[in-house]
Short mmCIF file of C-alpha atoms in Angstrom, two decimals:
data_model
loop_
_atom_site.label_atom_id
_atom_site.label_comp_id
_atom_site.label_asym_id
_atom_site.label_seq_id
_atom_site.Cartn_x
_atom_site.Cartn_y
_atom_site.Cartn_z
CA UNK E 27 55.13 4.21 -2.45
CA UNK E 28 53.52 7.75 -2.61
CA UNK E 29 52.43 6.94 -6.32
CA UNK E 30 50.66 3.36 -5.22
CA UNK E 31 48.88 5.65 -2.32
CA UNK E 32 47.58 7.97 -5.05
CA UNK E 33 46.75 5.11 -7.65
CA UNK E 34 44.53 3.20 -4.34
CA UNK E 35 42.93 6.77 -3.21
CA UNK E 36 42.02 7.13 -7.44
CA UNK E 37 40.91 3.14 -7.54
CA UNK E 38 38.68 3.94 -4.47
CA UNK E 39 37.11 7.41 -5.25
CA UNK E 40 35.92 5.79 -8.57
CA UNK E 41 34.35 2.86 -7.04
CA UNK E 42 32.60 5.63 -4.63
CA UNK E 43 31.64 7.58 -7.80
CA UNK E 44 30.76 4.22 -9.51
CA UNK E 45 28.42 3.62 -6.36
CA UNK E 46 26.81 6.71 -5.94
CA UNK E 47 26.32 6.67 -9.84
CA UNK E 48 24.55 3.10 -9.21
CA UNK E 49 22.27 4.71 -5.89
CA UNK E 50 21.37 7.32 -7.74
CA UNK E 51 19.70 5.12 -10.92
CA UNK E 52 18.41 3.00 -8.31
CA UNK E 53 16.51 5.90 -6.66
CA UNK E 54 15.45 6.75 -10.45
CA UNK E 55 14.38 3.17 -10.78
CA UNK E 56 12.29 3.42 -7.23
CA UNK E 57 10.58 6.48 -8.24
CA UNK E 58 9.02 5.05 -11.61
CA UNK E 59 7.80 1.72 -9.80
CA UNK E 60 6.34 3.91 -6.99
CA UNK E 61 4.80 5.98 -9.54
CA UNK E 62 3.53 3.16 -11.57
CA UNK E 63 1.66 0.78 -9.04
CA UNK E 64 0.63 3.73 -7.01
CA UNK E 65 -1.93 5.59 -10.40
CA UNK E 66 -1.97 1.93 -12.26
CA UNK E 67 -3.48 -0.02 -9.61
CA UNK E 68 -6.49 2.89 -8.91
CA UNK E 69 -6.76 3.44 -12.45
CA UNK E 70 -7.40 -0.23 -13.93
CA UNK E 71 -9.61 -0.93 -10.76
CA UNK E 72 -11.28 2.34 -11.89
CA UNK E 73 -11.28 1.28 -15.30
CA UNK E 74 -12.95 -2.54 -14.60
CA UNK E 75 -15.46 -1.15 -12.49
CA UNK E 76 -17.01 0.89 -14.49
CA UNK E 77 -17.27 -1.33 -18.09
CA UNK E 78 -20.36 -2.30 -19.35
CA UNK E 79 -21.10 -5.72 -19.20
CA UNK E 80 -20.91 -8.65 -16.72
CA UNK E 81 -19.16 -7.71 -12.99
CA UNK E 82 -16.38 -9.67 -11.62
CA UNK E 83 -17.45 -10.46 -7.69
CA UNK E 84 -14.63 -8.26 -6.12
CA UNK E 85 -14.28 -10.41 -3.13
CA UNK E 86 -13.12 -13.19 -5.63
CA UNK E 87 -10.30 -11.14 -6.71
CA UNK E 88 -9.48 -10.23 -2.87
CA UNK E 89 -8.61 -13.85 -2.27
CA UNK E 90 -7.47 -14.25 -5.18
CA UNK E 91 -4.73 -11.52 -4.67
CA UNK E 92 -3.87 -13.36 -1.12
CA UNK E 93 -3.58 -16.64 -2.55
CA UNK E 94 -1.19 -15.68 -5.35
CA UNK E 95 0.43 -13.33 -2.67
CA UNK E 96 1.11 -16.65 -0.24
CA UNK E 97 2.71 -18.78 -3.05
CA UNK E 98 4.58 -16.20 -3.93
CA UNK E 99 6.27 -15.77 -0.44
CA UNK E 100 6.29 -19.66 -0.06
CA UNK E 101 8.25 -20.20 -3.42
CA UNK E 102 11.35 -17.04 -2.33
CA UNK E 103 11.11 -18.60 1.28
CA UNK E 104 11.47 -22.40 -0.45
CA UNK E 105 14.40 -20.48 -3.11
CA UNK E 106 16.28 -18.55 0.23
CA UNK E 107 16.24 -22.60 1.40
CA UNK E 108 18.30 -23.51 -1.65
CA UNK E 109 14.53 -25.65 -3.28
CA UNK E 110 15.21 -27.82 0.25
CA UNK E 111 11.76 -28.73 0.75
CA UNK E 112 11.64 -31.00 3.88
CA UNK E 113 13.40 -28.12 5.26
CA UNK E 114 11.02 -25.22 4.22
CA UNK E 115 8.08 -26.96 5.30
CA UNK E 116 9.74 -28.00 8.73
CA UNK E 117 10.64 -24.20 9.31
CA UNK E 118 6.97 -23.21 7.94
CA UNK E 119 5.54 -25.70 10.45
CA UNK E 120 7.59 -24.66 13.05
CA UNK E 121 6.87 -20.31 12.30
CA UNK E 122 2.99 -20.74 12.16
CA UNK E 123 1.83 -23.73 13.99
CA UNK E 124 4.44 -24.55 16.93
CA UNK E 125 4.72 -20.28 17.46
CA UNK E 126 0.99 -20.23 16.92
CA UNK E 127 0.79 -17.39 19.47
CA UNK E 128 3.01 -15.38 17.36
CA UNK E 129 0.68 -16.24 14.44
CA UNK E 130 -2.55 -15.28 15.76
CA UNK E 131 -1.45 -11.54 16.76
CA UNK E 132 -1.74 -11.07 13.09
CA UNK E 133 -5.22 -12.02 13.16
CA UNK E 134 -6.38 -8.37 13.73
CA UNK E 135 -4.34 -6.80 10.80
CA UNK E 136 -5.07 -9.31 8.78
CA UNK E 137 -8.75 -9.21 8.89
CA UNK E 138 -8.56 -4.89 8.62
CA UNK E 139 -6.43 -5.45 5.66
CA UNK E 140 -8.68 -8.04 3.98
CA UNK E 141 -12.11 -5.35 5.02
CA UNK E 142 -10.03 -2.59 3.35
CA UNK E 143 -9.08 -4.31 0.39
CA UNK E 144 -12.85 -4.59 -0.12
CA UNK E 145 -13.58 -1.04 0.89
CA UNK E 146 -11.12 0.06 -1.86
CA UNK E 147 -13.27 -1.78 -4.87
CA UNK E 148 -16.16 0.08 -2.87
CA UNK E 149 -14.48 3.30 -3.08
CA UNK E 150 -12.92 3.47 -6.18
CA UNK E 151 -16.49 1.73 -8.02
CA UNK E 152 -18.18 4.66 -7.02
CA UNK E 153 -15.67 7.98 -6.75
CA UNK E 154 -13.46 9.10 -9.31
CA UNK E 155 -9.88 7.65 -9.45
CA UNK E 156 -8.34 11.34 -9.01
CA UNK E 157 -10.94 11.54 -6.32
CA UNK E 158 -9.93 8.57 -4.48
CA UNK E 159 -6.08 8.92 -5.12
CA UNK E 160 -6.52 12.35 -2.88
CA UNK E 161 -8.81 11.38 -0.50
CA UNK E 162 -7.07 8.63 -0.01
CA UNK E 163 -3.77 10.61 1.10
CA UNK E 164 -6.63 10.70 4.57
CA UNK E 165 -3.99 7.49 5.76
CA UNK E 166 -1.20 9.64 6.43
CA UNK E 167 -2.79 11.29 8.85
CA UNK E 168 -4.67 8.42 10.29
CA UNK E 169 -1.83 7.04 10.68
CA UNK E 170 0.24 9.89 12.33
CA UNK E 171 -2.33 10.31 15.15
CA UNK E 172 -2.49 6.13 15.92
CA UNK E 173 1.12 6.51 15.84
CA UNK E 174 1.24 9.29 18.34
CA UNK E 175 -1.37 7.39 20.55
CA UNK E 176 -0.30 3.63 20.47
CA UNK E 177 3.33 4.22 19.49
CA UNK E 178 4.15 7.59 21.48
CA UNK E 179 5.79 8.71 18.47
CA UNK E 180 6.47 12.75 18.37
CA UNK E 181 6.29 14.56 15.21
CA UNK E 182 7.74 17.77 14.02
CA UNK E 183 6.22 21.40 13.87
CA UNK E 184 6.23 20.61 10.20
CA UNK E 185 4.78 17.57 9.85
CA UNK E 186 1.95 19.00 12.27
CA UNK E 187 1.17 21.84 9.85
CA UNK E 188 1.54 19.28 7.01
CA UNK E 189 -1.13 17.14 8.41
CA UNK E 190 -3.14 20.34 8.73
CA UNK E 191 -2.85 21.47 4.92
CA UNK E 192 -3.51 17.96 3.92
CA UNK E 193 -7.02 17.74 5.61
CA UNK E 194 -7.68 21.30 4.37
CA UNK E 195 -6.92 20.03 1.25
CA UNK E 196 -8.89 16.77 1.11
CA UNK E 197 -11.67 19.15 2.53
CA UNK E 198 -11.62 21.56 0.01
CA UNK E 199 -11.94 18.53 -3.22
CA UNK E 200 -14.77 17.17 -1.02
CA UNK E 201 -16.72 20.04 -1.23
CA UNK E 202 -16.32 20.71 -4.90
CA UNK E 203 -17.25 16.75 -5.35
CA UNK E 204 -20.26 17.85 -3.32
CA UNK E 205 -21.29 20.56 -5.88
CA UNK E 206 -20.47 18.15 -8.72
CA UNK E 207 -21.87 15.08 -7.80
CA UNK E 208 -23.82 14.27 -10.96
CA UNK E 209 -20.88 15.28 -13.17
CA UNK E 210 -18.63 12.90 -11.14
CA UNK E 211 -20.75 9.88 -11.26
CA UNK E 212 -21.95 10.55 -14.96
CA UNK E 213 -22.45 7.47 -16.90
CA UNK E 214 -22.78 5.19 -14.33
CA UNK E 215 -26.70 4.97 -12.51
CA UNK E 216 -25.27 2.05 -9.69
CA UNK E 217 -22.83 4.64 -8.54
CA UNK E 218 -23.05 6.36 -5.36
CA UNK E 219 -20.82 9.10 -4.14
CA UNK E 220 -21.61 8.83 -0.37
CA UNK E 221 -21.05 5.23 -0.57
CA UNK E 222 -17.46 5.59 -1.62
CA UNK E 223 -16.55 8.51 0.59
CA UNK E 224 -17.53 6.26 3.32
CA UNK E 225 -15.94 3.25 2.17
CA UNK E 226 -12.54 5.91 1.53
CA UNK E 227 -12.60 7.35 5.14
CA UNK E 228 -13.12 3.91 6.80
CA UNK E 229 -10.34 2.25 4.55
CA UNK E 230 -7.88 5.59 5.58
CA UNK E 231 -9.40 4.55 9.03
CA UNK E 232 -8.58 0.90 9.35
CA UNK E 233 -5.43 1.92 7.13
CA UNK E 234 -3.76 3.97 10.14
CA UNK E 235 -4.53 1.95 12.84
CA UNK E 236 -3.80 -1.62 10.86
CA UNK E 237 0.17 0.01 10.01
CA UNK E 238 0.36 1.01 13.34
CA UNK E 239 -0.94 -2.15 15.17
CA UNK E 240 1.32 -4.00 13.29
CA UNK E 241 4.36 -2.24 13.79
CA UNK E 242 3.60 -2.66 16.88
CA UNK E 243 3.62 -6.20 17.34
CA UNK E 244 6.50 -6.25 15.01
CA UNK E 245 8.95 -4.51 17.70
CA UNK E 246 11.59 -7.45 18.90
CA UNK E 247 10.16 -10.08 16.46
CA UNK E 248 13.01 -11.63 14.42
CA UNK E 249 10.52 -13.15 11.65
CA UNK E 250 11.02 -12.75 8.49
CA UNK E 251 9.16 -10.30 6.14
CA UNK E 252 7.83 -13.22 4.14
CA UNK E 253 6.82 -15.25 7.10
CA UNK E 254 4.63 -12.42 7.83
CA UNK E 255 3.32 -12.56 4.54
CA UNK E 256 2.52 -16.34 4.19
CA UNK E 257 0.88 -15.65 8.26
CA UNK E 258 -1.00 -12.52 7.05
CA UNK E 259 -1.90 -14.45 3.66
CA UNK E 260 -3.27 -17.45 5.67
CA UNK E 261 -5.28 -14.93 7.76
CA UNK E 262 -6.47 -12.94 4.62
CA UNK E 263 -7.77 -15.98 2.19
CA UNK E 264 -9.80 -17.21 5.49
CA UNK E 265 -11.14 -13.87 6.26
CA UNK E 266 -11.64 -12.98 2.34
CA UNK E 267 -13.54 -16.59 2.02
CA UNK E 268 -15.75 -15.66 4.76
CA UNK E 269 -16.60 -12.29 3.01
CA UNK E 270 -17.47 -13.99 0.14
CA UNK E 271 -19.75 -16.35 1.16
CA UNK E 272 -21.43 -13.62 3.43
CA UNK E 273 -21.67 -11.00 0.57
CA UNK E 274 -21.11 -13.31 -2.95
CA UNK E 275 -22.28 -16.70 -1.79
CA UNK E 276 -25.11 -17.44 -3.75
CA UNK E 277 -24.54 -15.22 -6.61
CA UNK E 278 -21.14 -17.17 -6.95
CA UNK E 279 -22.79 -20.50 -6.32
CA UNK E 280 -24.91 -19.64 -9.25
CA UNK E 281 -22.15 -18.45 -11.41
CA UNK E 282 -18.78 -19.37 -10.17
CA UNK E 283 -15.69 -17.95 -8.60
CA UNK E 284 -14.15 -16.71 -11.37
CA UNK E 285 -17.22 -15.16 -13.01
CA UNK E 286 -16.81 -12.04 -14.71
CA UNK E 287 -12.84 -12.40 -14.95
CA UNK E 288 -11.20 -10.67 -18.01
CA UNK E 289 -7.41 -10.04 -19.07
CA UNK E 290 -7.84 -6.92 -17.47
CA UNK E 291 -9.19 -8.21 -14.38
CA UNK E 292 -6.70 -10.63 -13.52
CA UNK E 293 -3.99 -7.96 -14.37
CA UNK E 294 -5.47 -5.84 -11.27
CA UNK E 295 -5.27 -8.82 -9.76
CA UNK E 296 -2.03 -9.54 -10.39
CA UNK E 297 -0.97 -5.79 -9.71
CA UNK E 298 -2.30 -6.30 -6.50
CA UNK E 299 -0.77 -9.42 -5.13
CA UNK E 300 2.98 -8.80 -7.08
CA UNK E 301 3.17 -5.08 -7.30
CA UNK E 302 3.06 -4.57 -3.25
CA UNK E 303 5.78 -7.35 -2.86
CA UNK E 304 7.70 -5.39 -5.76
CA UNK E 305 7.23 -1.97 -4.20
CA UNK E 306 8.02 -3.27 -1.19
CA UNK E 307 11.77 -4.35 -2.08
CA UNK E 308 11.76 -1.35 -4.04
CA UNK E 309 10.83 1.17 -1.41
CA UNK E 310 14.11 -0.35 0.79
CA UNK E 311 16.24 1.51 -1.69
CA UNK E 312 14.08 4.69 -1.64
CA UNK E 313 14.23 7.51 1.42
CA UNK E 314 11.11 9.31 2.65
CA UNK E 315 11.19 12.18 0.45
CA UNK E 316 11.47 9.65 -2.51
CA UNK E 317 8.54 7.95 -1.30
CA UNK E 318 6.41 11.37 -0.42
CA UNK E 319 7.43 12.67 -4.09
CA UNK E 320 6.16 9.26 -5.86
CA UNK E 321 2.97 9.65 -4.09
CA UNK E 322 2.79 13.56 -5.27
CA UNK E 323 3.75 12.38 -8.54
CA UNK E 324 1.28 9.54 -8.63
CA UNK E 325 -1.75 11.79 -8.00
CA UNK E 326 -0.83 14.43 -10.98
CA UNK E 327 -0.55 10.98 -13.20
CA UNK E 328 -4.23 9.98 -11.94
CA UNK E 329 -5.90 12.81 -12.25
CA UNK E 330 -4.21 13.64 -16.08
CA UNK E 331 -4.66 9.62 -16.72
CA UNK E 332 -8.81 10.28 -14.84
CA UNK E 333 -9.35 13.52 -17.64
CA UNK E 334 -7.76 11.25 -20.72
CA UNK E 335 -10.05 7.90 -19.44
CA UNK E 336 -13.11 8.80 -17.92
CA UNK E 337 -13.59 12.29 -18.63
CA UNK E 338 -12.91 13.53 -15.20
CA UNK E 339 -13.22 17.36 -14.90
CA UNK E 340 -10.51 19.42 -13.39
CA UNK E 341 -11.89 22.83 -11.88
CA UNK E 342 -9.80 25.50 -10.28
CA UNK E 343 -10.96 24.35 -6.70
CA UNK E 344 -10.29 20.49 -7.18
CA UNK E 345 -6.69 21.85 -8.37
CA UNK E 346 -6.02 23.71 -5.27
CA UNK E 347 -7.43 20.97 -2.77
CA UNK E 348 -5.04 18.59 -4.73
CA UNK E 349 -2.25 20.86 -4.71
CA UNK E 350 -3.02 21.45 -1.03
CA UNK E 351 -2.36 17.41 -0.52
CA UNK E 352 0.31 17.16 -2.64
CA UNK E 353 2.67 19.75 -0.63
CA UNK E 354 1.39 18.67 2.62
CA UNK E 355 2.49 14.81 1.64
CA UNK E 356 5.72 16.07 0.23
CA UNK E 357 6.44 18.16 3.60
CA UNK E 358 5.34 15.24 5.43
CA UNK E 359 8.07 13.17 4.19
CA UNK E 360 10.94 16.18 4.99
CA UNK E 361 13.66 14.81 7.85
CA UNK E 362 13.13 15.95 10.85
CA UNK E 363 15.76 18.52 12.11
CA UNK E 364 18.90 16.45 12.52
CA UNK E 365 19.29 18.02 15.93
CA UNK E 366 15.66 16.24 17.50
CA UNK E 367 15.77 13.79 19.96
CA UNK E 368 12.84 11.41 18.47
CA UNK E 369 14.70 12.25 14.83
CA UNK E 370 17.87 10.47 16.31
CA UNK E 371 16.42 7.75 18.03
CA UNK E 372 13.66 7.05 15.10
CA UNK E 373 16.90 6.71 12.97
CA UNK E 374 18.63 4.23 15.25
CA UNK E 375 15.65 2.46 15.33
CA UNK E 376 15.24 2.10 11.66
CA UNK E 377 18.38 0.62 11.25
CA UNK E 378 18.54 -1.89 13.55
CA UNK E 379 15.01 -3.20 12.67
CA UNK E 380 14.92 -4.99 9.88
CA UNK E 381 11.17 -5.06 9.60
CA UNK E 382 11.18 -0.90 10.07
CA UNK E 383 9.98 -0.87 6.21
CA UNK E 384 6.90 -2.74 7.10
CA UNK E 385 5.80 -0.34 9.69
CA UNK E 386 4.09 2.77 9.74
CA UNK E 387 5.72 5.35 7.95
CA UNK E 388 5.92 2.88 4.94
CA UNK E 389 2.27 2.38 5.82
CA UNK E 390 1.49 6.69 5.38
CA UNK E 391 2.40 6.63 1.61
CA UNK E 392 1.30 3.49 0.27
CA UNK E 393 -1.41 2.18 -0.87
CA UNK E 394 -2.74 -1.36 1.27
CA UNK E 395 -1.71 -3.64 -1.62
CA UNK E 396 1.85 -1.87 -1.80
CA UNK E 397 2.59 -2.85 2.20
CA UNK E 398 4.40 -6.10 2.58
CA UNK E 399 1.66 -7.52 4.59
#
């Protein structure tokens, strides 16, 4: 008896070994996707922007993302319904059109998401991807202070004097852009550094308050993740349309939707509209810190990746306003003291919501395309 007690307690502290073995590549695994679409998507933006030759119309490729971002939702919402067709489409019908009001409260993140996605081609066309990738970091706080005044969230002493550091830092790399314009816009006569600063701080802007709002809304919904994301999508190709006529209309009249489009293109595209749905299953298996140390990580690979590509000078004062982000993101991401009130109840919440992943603090450290949205 004793023995087959021992032999169980062995069986089960190996499958808890084999487990925590399997979390731990998993968290590996997280960390490298983070990494990846978080510099890769920046970069090759960077990169297609600034080639010689013939311009894609980057509103084009904003719809283009939300349209391949829609059937992709539609086809795992069609494969969770076993390929049932009449089924899906009775259960799509009866998500967006009979709960229409449910649909249109996404109409106000939808259309901030679809204006950022433009503002980031805006940005990133005319700044330097290491540049961007810091500024950019802007959304965490953005997004703490909407948090603290729509969602009466409370946050730590730490994360306070994280959010500090983090604009000091972003300050400091702004002012030795300032002193370097020309160098950081060499090569390229169209670009304008004020233009993408702008465009940065408005995306950061719309970034905080878009993650916030719909977190918001979110609270005691019981839709599905992918629902969203066939509503938002709907929302997004309308909205992105619109902002192409407006902006692209004639031009694209003249030379067509797709004008421009290379291999390289449509795999920005494609990292755009797949990569956030990826990251987003991905980040479910990764904690905060994870999360906070891919986005660390991901600005070191951007700005080594920025100095191998386009040339980008480092200086000692652009390395300490970076370093100044980095720790202040990765000290963001720290637990809060396991004794706090809001730590406890932020916890609870977390678990029983199963669209917690799609709110803010997902929101702080990734990028637009990255948020299931």
């Amino acid at each position: 008896m004793a023995g087959g007690n021992h032999s169980k307690a062995g069986e089960e502290r190996a499958a808890s070994r084999g487990q925590s073995e399997a979390n731990r590549r998993l968290k590996y695994i997280s960390l490298a996707v983070l990494v990846v679409q978080n510099a890769s998507l920046i970069l090759s933006i960077r990169y297609v922007r600034t080639l010689p030759g013939d311009r894609f119309f980057t509103t084009s490729a904003v719809v283009m993302a939300e349209v391949l971002k829609v059937l992709t939702c539609l086809l795992i919402i069609l494969l969770q319904r076993r390929f049932n067709v009449k089924e899906t489409v009775y259960f799509l019908v009866d998500s967006i059109v009979f709960q229409y009001k449910d649909t249109l409260k996404l109409a106000v993140p939808s259309l901030i998401y679809t204006l950022q996605n433009n503002l980031q081609y805006v940005a990133i066309s005319n700044l330097p991807a290491a540049t961007f990738q810091v500024t950019y970091q802007l959304k965490i706080l953005t997004t703490a202070l909407f948090s603290v005044l729509m969602l009466r969230k409370s946050l730590s002493r730490v994360q306070w004097v994280s959010l500090l550091l983090l604009f000091a830092g972003v300050a400091i790399v702004q002012v030795q852009q300032e002193g370097n314009k020309e160098a950081s816009v060499s090569g390229g006569s169209n670009q304008n550094y004020t233009v993408g600063l702008v465009a940065v701080v408005i995306s950061c802007l719309s970034s905080g308050f878009a993650g916030v709002y719909f977190e918001k809304i979110l609270k005691g919904s019981s839709a599905s993740v992918w629902v969203r994301n066939v509503q938002l999508g709907i929302f997004g190709t309308a909205l992105g349309m619109l902002g192409l006529w407006w902006n692209d209309g004639a031009a694209m009249a003249q030379r067509g939707f797709l004008f421009g489009y290379t291999d390289m293109v449509w795999c920005v595209i494609f990292n755009q509209a797949f990569g956030g749905l990826l990251v987003a299953v991905v980040v479910k298996y990764a904690d905060n810190i994870l999360k906070g140390f891919a986005t660390s990580f991901s600005i070191v690979v951007s700005t080594a990746m920025s100095v191998y590509l386009f040339g980008f000078h480092v200086d000692p004062l652009f390395t300490a306003g970076a370093g100044l982000v980095i720790g202040a993101v990765y000290m963001y991401s720290l637990p809060k003291a396991s004794g706090s009130p809001s730590s406890s109840s932020s916890a609870s919440a977390s678990s029983a919501s199963p669209q917690a992943d799609g709110g803010a603090d997902m929101e702080a450290f990734l990028p637009k395309s990255v948020l299931v949205k």
